[in-house]
GROMACS .gro file of C-alpha atoms in nm:
model
  339
    1MET     CA    1   3.560   5.116   4.958
    2ASP     CA    2   3.277   5.192   5.202
    3SER     CA    3   2.940   5.215   5.027
    4MET     CA    4   2.887   5.557   5.187
    5THR     CA    5   3.158   5.694   4.956
    6LEU     CA    6   3.023   5.527   4.643
    7PRO     CA    7   2.819   5.722   4.389
    8PRO     CA    8   2.445   5.659   4.389
    9PRO     CA    9   2.329   5.357   4.190
   10PRO     CA   10   2.252   5.409   3.820
   11ARG     CA   11   1.890   5.502   3.755
   12SER     CA   12   1.858   5.590   3.384
   13THR     CA   13   1.685   5.362   3.134
   14ALA     CA   14   1.812   5.312   2.780
   15ASN     CA   15   1.458   5.249   2.653
   16PRO     CA   16   1.309   5.245   2.399
   17ALA     CA   17   1.488   4.973   2.205
   18PRO     CA   18   1.684   5.091   1.899
   19VAL     CA   19   1.535   5.054   1.554
   20ARG     CA   20   1.634   4.722   1.395
   21VAL     CA   21   1.920   4.733   1.147
   22ALA     CA   22   1.951   4.564   0.809
   23GLY     CA   23   2.073   4.206   0.808
   24SER     CA   24   2.005   4.149   1.176
   25VAL     CA   25   1.811   3.892   1.372
   26ARG     CA   26   1.642   4.013   1.690
   27ARG     CA   27   1.534   3.782   1.971
   28THR     CA   28   1.293   3.937   2.216
   29SER     CA   29   1.148   3.768   2.523
   30SER     CA   30   0.918   3.868   2.806
   31ILE     CA   31   0.760   3.725   3.117
   32ASP     CA   32   0.465   3.912   3.268
   33VAL     CA   33   0.358   3.817   3.619
   34SER     CA   34   0.021   3.898   3.772
   35TRP     CA   35  -0.190   3.793   4.072
   36PRO     CA   36  -0.542   3.723   3.940
   37ASP     CA   37  -0.654   3.600   4.285
   38GLY     CA   38  -0.490   3.874   4.493
   39VAL     CA   39  -0.158   3.914   4.669
   40GLU     CA   40  -0.187   3.585   4.860
   41GLY     CA   41  -0.307   3.388   4.558
   42GLN     CA   42  -0.107   3.202   4.297
   43ARG     CA   43   0.096   3.399   4.046
   44LEU     CA   44   0.023   3.381   3.674
   45PHE     CA   45   0.330   3.385   3.448
   46VAL     CA   46   0.280   3.466   3.080
   47GLY     CA   47   0.598   3.419   2.877
   48ALA     CA   48   0.662   3.492   2.511
   49ALA     CA   49   0.964   3.499   2.282
   50ARG     CA   50   1.027   3.560   1.912
   51ASP     CA   51   1.312   3.563   1.659
   52LEU     CA   52   1.270   3.826   1.386
   53TRP     CA   53   1.490   3.855   1.076
   54THR     CA   54   1.529   4.201   0.918
   55PRO     CA   55   1.653   4.164   0.559
   56ALA     CA   56   1.686   4.536   0.481
   57ALA     CA   57   1.656   4.867   0.664
   58GLY     CA   58   1.291   4.963   0.694
   59ALA     CA   59   1.175   4.630   0.549
   60GLU     CA   60   0.910   4.409   0.701
   61GLY     CA   61   1.066   4.155   0.935
   62LEU     CA   62   1.025   3.781   0.896
   63THR     CA   63   0.941   3.573   1.204
   64LEU     CA   64   1.180   3.279   1.220
   65ALA     CA   65   1.060   3.119   1.543
   66GLN     CA   66   0.836   3.201   1.837
   67GLY     CA   67   0.683   3.048   2.148
   68ARG     CA   68   0.452   3.128   2.437
   69PHE     CA   69   0.361   2.974   2.773
   70GLU     CA   70   0.133   3.031   3.070
   71ALA     CA   71   0.213   2.894   3.414
   72ARG     CA   72   0.068   2.911   3.762
   73MET     CA   73   0.292   2.917   4.067
   74THR     CA   74   0.239   2.916   4.444
   75GLU     CA   75   0.413   3.154   4.681
   76ASP     CA   76   0.682   2.894   4.753
   77LYS     CA   77   0.754   2.888   4.375
   78THR     CA   78   0.595   2.549   4.303
   79ILE     CA   79   0.456   2.522   3.949
   80THR     CA   80   0.096   2.398   3.965
   81ALA     CA   81   0.009   2.425   3.594
   82ILE     CA   82   0.186   2.506   3.268
   83ALA     CA   83   0.093   2.506   2.899
   84ALA     CA   84   0.292   2.621   2.596
   85ASP     CA   85   0.232   2.698   2.230
   86PRO     CA   86   0.386   2.523   2.049
   87ALA     CA   87   0.378   2.257   2.322
   88PRO     CA   88   0.706   2.066   2.343
   89ALA     CA   89   0.704   1.703   2.453
   90GLY     CA   90   0.792   1.677   2.822
   91ILE     CA   91   0.669   2.016   2.939
   92GLU     CA   92   0.420   1.847   3.173
   93GLN     CA   93   0.720   1.729   3.379
   94LEU     CA   94   0.759   2.085   3.507
   95VAL     CA   95   0.437   2.064   3.710
   96GLY     CA   96   0.528   2.012   4.075
   97ALA     CA   97   0.881   2.150   4.031
   98ARG     CA   98   0.995   2.460   4.217
   99ALA     CA   99   1.150   2.755   4.039
  100GLY     CA  100   1.523   2.781   4.110
  101GLY     CA  101   1.848   2.620   4.004
  102HIS     CA  102   1.691   2.273   4.008
  103LEU     CA  103   1.422   2.386   3.764
  104ARG     CA  104   1.692   2.487   3.516
  105MET     CA  105   1.843   2.141   3.546
  106LEU     CA  106   1.501   1.983   3.494
  107LEU     CA  107   1.443   2.195   3.183
  108ARG     CA  108   1.757   2.054   3.025
  109GLU     CA  109   1.654   1.698   3.113
  110ALA     CA  110   1.286   1.726   3.016
  111LEU     CA  111   1.317   1.945   2.707
  112PRO     CA  112   1.648   1.848   2.540
  113ASP     CA  113   1.527   1.931   2.189
  114LEU     CA  114   1.446   2.291   2.288
  115VAL     CA  115   1.790   2.324   2.443
  116ALA     CA  116   1.970   2.170   2.146
  117ARG     CA  117   1.821   2.411   1.894
  118ALA     CA  118   1.830   2.713   2.128
  119ASP     CA  119   1.458   2.758   2.076
  120PRO     CA  120   1.326   3.098   2.190
  121LEU     CA  121   1.074   2.918   2.412
  122TYR     CA  122   1.363   2.761   2.605
  123LEU     CA  123   1.508   3.105   2.686
  124VAL     CA  124   1.184   3.229   2.835
  125LEU     CA  125   1.123   2.905   3.028
  126ASP     CA  126   1.477   2.929   3.165
  127ASP     CA  127   1.384   3.276   3.291
  128LEU     CA  128   1.106   3.138   3.512
  129SER     CA  129   1.349   3.088   3.801
  130GLY     CA  130   1.488   3.440   3.804
  131THR     CA  131   1.148   3.597   3.750
  132ALA     CA  132   0.991   3.397   4.033
  133LEU     CA  133   1.265   3.517   4.267
  134VAL     CA  134   1.218   3.889   4.197
  135SER     CA  135   0.854   3.929   4.095
  136ALA     CA  136   0.708   3.990   4.443
  137PHE     CA  137   0.882   4.328   4.420
  138ALA     CA  138   0.577   4.439   4.218
  139TRP     CA  139   0.372   4.474   4.537
  140SER     CA  140   0.607   4.741   4.673
  141GLN     CA  141   0.451   4.977   4.419
  142TRP     CA  142   0.099   4.912   4.546
  143TYR     CA  143   0.154   4.887   4.921
  144PRO     CA  144   0.401   5.137   5.074
  145ASP     CA  145   0.419   4.907   5.379
  146TRP     CA  146   0.478   4.600   5.162
  147ALA     CA  147   0.802   4.503   5.345
  148GLU     CA  148   0.625   4.513   5.682
  149ARG     CA  149   0.331   4.314   5.542
  150LEU     CA  150   0.574   4.048   5.425
  151ARG     CA  151   0.738   4.036   5.767
  152GLN     CA  152   0.404   3.990   5.940
  153ARG     CA  153   0.285   3.723   5.697
  154LEU     CA  154   0.605   3.520   5.731
  155GLY     CA  155   0.661   3.575   6.102
  156GLU     CA  156   0.982   3.709   6.254
  157GLU     CA  157   1.174   3.382   6.249
  158GLN     CA  158   1.096   3.292   5.887
  159HIS     CA  159   1.149   3.650   5.773
  160ALA     CA  160   1.489   3.667   5.942
  161ALA     CA  161   1.587   3.338   5.779
  162LEU     CA  162   1.478   3.470   5.439
  163MET     CA  163   1.684   3.785   5.480
  164ALA     CA  164   1.986   3.584   5.595
  165GLN     CA  165   1.968   3.372   5.281
  166ARG     CA  166   2.028   3.683   5.069
  167VAL     CA  167   2.373   3.752   5.215
  168ASN     CA  168   2.650   3.680   4.962
  169VAL     CA  169   2.416   3.550   4.692
  170CYS     CA  170   2.562   3.811   4.457
  171TRP     CA  171   2.813   4.095   4.433
  172GLY     CA  172   2.567   4.364   4.545
  173LEU     CA  173   2.449   4.168   4.849
  174GLN     CA  174   2.789   4.080   4.993
  175GLU     CA  175   2.811   4.087   5.370
  176GLY     CA  176   2.835   4.445   5.495
  177ASN     CA  177   2.680   4.602   5.185
  178SER     CA  178   2.384   4.840   5.210
  179GLY     CA  179   2.128   4.587   5.085
  180VAL     CA  180   2.191   4.340   5.368
  181ARG     CA  181   2.278   4.561   5.664
  182PRO     CA  182   2.080   4.528   5.988
  183GLY     CA  183   1.778   4.756   5.987
  184GLY     CA  184   1.648   4.655   5.649
  185VAL     CA  185   1.689   4.735   5.284
  186PRO     CA  186   1.722   5.106   5.193
  187GLU     CA  187   1.384   5.250   5.097
  188ASP     CA  188   1.493   5.402   4.767
  189VAL     CA  189   1.578   5.086   4.574
  190ALA     CA  190   1.343   5.148   4.283
  191SER     CA  191   1.281   5.501   4.162
  192ALA     CA  192   1.383   5.483   3.796
  193ASP     CA  193   1.133   5.527   3.517
  194ALA     CA  194   1.142   5.203   3.316
  195GLY     CA  195   1.024   5.370   2.998
  196ASP     CA  196   0.883   5.139   2.730
  197VAL     CA  197   1.093   4.888   2.538
  198ARG     CA  198   0.869   4.938   2.234
  199ASN     CA  199   0.996   5.202   1.990
  200PRO     CA  200   0.721   5.397   1.809
  201SER     CA  201   0.955   5.426   1.510
  202ASP     CA  202   0.977   5.046   1.485
  203PRO     CA  203   0.637   4.895   1.568
  204GLN     CA  204   0.747   4.546   1.461
  205GLY     CA  205   1.056   4.560   1.682
  206TRP     CA  206   0.891   4.377   1.973
  207HIS     CA  207   0.652   4.084   2.000
  208ALA     CA  208   0.316   4.152   2.168
  209LEU     CA  209   0.356   4.206   2.544
  210SER     CA  210   0.099   4.087   2.798
  211ASP     CA  211  -0.028   4.416   2.937
  212HIS     CA  212  -0.284   4.388   3.218
  213ALA     CA  213  -0.440   4.598   3.493
  214GLY     CA  214  -0.329   4.584   3.855
  215ALA     CA  215  -0.002   4.487   4.020
  216GLY     CA  216   0.239   4.327   3.778
  217PHE     CA  217   0.602   4.242   3.716
  218ARG     CA  218   0.779   4.216   3.381
  219ARG     CA  219   1.116   4.078   3.274
  220VAL     CA  220   1.219   4.157   2.917
  221ARG     CA  221   1.520   4.076   2.701
  222ARG     CA  222   1.641   4.186   2.361
  223ILE     CA  223   1.931   4.032   2.167
  224ASP     CA  224   2.028   4.189   1.833
  225VAL     CA  225   2.280   3.992   1.627
  226THR     CA  226   2.457   4.095   1.307
  227CYS     CA  227   2.746   3.938   1.118
  228ASP     CA  228   3.031   4.161   0.997
  229ALA     CA  229   3.186   3.934   0.737
  230ALA     CA  230   3.454   4.184   0.641
  231ALA     CA  231   3.581   4.202   0.997
  232GLY     CA  232   3.512   3.835   1.067
  233VAL     CA  233   3.307   3.909   1.377
  234ILE     CA  234   2.960   3.862   1.518
  235ARG     CA  235   2.826   4.180   1.678
  236ILE     CA  236   2.581   4.150   1.967
  237ASP     CA  237   2.373   4.431   2.119
  238SER     CA  238   2.148   4.312   2.400
  239ALA     CA  239   1.939   4.449   2.684
  240PHE     CA  240   1.775   4.317   3.001
  241GLN     CA  241   1.522   4.483   3.232
  242ASP     CA  242   1.309   4.397   3.536
  243SER     CA  243   1.021   4.636   3.604
  244ALA     CA  244   0.690   4.669   3.786
  245ALA     CA  245   0.364   4.846   3.711
  246LYS     CA  246   0.290   5.165   3.907
  247VAL     CA  247  -0.047   5.249   4.058
  248ASP     CA  248  -0.065   5.576   3.865
  249GLY     CA  249   0.044   5.420   3.533
  250GLY     CA  250   0.385   5.367   3.378
  251ARG     CA  251   0.651   5.135   3.510
  252VAL     CA  252   0.939   5.152   3.756
  253ALA     CA  253   1.256   4.950   3.690
  254ILE     CA  254   1.477   4.782   3.948
  255HIS     CA  255   1.734   4.612   3.719
  256GLU     CA  256   1.852   4.708   3.373
  257TYR     CA  257   2.169   4.626   3.182
  258LEU     CA  258   2.290   4.683   2.830
  259LEU     CA  259   2.538   4.424   2.708
  260ARG     CA  260   2.744   4.455   2.392
  261ALA     CA  261   2.982   4.186   2.277
  262THR     CA  262   3.175   4.059   1.976
  263ALA     CA  263   3.278   3.706   1.882
  264ASP     CA  264   3.485   3.548   1.609
  265ILE     CA  265   3.261   3.422   1.327
  266ALA     CA  266   3.475   3.114   1.260
  267THR     CA  267   3.559   3.000   1.613
  268LEU     CA  268   3.274   3.160   1.816
  269GLU     CA  269   3.534   3.281   2.066
  270VAL     CA  270   3.423   3.583   2.268
  271LEU     CA  271   3.645   3.876   2.169
  272SER     CA  272   3.494   4.153   2.381
  273ILE     CA  273   3.225   4.207   2.644
  274VAL     CA  274   3.105   4.556   2.738
  275PRO     CA  275   2.828   4.559   3.002
  276GLU     CA  276   2.661   4.885   3.097
  277ALA     CA  277   2.467   4.912   3.423
  278ARG     CA  278   2.166   5.138   3.358
  279ILE     CA  279   1.940   5.073   3.660
  280LEU     CA  280   2.036   4.889   3.978
  281PRO     CA  281   1.909   4.897   4.339
  282PHE     CA  282   2.229   4.948   4.542
  283SER     CA  283   2.544   5.157   4.506
  284GLU     CA  284   2.767   4.850   4.526
  285CYS     CA  285   2.592   4.664   4.241
  286PRO     CA  286   2.780   4.810   3.939
  287GLY     CA  287   3.107   4.668   4.073
  288ALA     CA  288   3.007   4.327   3.936
  289VAL     CA  289   3.069   4.448   3.581
  290ALA     CA  290   3.450   4.412   3.603
  291ASN     CA  291   3.446   4.035   3.655
  292THR     CA  292   3.267   3.977   3.323
  293GLN     CA  293   3.605   4.007   3.148
  294ARG     CA  294   3.679   3.654   3.271
  295LEU     CA  295   3.453   3.535   2.988
  296VAL     CA  296   3.664   3.691   2.710
  297GLY     CA  297   3.829   3.409   2.518
  298ARG     CA  298   3.556   3.158   2.603
  299LYS     CA  299   3.324   3.004   2.341
  300LEU     CA  300   2.973   3.144   2.302
  301GLY     CA  301   2.815   2.800   2.310
  302ALA     CA  302   2.966   2.731   2.653
  303ILE     CA  303   2.874   3.065   2.811
  304ARG     CA  304   2.602   2.925   3.038
  305GLU     CA  305   2.847   2.685   3.200
  306GLU     CA  306   3.127   2.944   3.208
  307VAL     CA  307   2.908   3.200   3.386
  308LEU     CA  308   2.825   2.940   3.650
  309ALA     CA  309   3.194   2.854   3.694
  310GLN     CA  310   3.343   3.204   3.674
  311LEU     CA  311   3.075   3.431   3.825
  312ARG     CA  312   2.910   3.226   4.096
  313GLY     CA  313   2.766   3.395   4.406
  314PRO     CA  314   2.940   3.718   4.512
  315GLU     CA  315   3.170   3.698   4.209
  316GLY     CA  316   2.883   3.814   3.988
  317CYS     CA  317   2.545   3.985   3.968
  318THR     CA  318   2.247   3.751   3.939
  319HIS     CA  319   2.079   3.971   3.678
  320LEU     CA  320   2.392   4.043   3.476
  321ASN     CA  321   2.466   3.670   3.483
  322ASP     CA  322   2.124   3.604   3.332
  323ALA     CA  323   2.200   3.851   3.053
  324LEU     CA  324   2.536   3.684   2.991
  325ARG     CA  325   2.393   3.330   2.992
  326ALA     CA  326   2.156   3.422   2.711
  327LEU     CA  327   2.454   3.482   2.481
  328ALA     CA  328   2.478   3.103   2.448
  329ASP     CA  329   2.190   3.126   2.199
  330VAL     CA  330   2.378   3.359   1.962
  331PRO     CA  331   2.534   3.081   1.747
  332ALA     CA  332   2.185   2.947   1.672
  333LEU     CA  333   2.068   3.297   1.578
  334VAL     CA  334   2.367   3.334   1.347
  335ARG     CA  335   2.280   3.007   1.178
  336GLN     CA  336   1.928   3.134   1.117
  337ILE     CA  337   2.061   3.430   0.919
  338GLY     CA  338   2.320   3.226   0.732
  339GLY     CA  339   2.620   3.372   0.911
   0.00000   0.00000   0.00000
C-alpha cells in the first residue's frame, strides 16, 4: 500500500504510568542525555534503573535492586568516560568503545555477572546504543533549522552517506517509504505531547529521573510483572518512550509503544504478545507490529537472540525490538517475587 493512503502515524501518549498493583514487581529505567558543553560538545548520559516490589495495593514498595551510571560520549558515539554505582568489575572496558551493536557484544563479554542475573543496571547500559543513535533528535526542538545545520556541519558527501545508511535499517525506513524519500524527512515527525511517565497518584511508581535545563533527550522503560498462579501464567505490562525537552517546557515524544504479553509460569514459553503503537514518526511504522507474532512460542530467556534472528532490519522496528528484547529479564523479575 502506498504511504499516501495510510492513516497518519499514531500520536497519542499512554502516560502517565498506571498505579502499581498488588503482588507486582516493577522495573523502571531511564537514560537522560544532555550537552553540558553545547551542541558540538560531548554528550552526557545519565542512566538509572530500579526494581520495586509492591506487596499489597497502596502499600509502600520495597526496592529489590537498583543501579546508576554516568557516561560521556563524543559525536561519533565513542565512550570517553563511564562510572556506575554500584560499580561492576569490568565497566572500565567500555571506555574507548563506540555505541552500537558491538557495544552490546562487549557488554556481555565485560560484564557477564550483570547479564547472568539480569541486573537492572545491565538493561540501562544495554540501552546506551539505541539512545546514542536517536538522542541528537533533541536539538530539533531547539533549532528549527537543525536538519540544515547538521547537513552543513557534516558536508554534503558525509550527510548523503549518513542518510543512505538509514535505508532498510527497519520496517519504517524501507526503501520507498516516506522517511527515506529524496527531498528529506517529513517535517512533522514529532508533534505528540509526551506527557509525564510519573503518576501523581503513585509517587513511588518511578525512580528519580535526571531532570535538567536546556536541550535534552530521554529514553524510559517500564516493565510490570505479576504472576497469576491460578491461570499458570506470567502477565507482563510494559512501556517504552523516547522524548525530548521543548524550549517552552514539557516534552515531545517521537517513539512510544505499549507491550503486553503472557508466558507460561512453568516453561516460560511466550503465550501472547500484544504491542500497541502509541507514538511513531512515519505512517508506515505501525506495520512492524504484525511480525512480533513470530516470537509466540519462544522462551522468554531467549528473547534477545530470537528478536535478532526473527526481526532483523526491515523485518522489525528498532524501537519495538528494544522493547521486546527487555522481556528477557522477566524470568529474573519473577524469581525476585517468588513466582
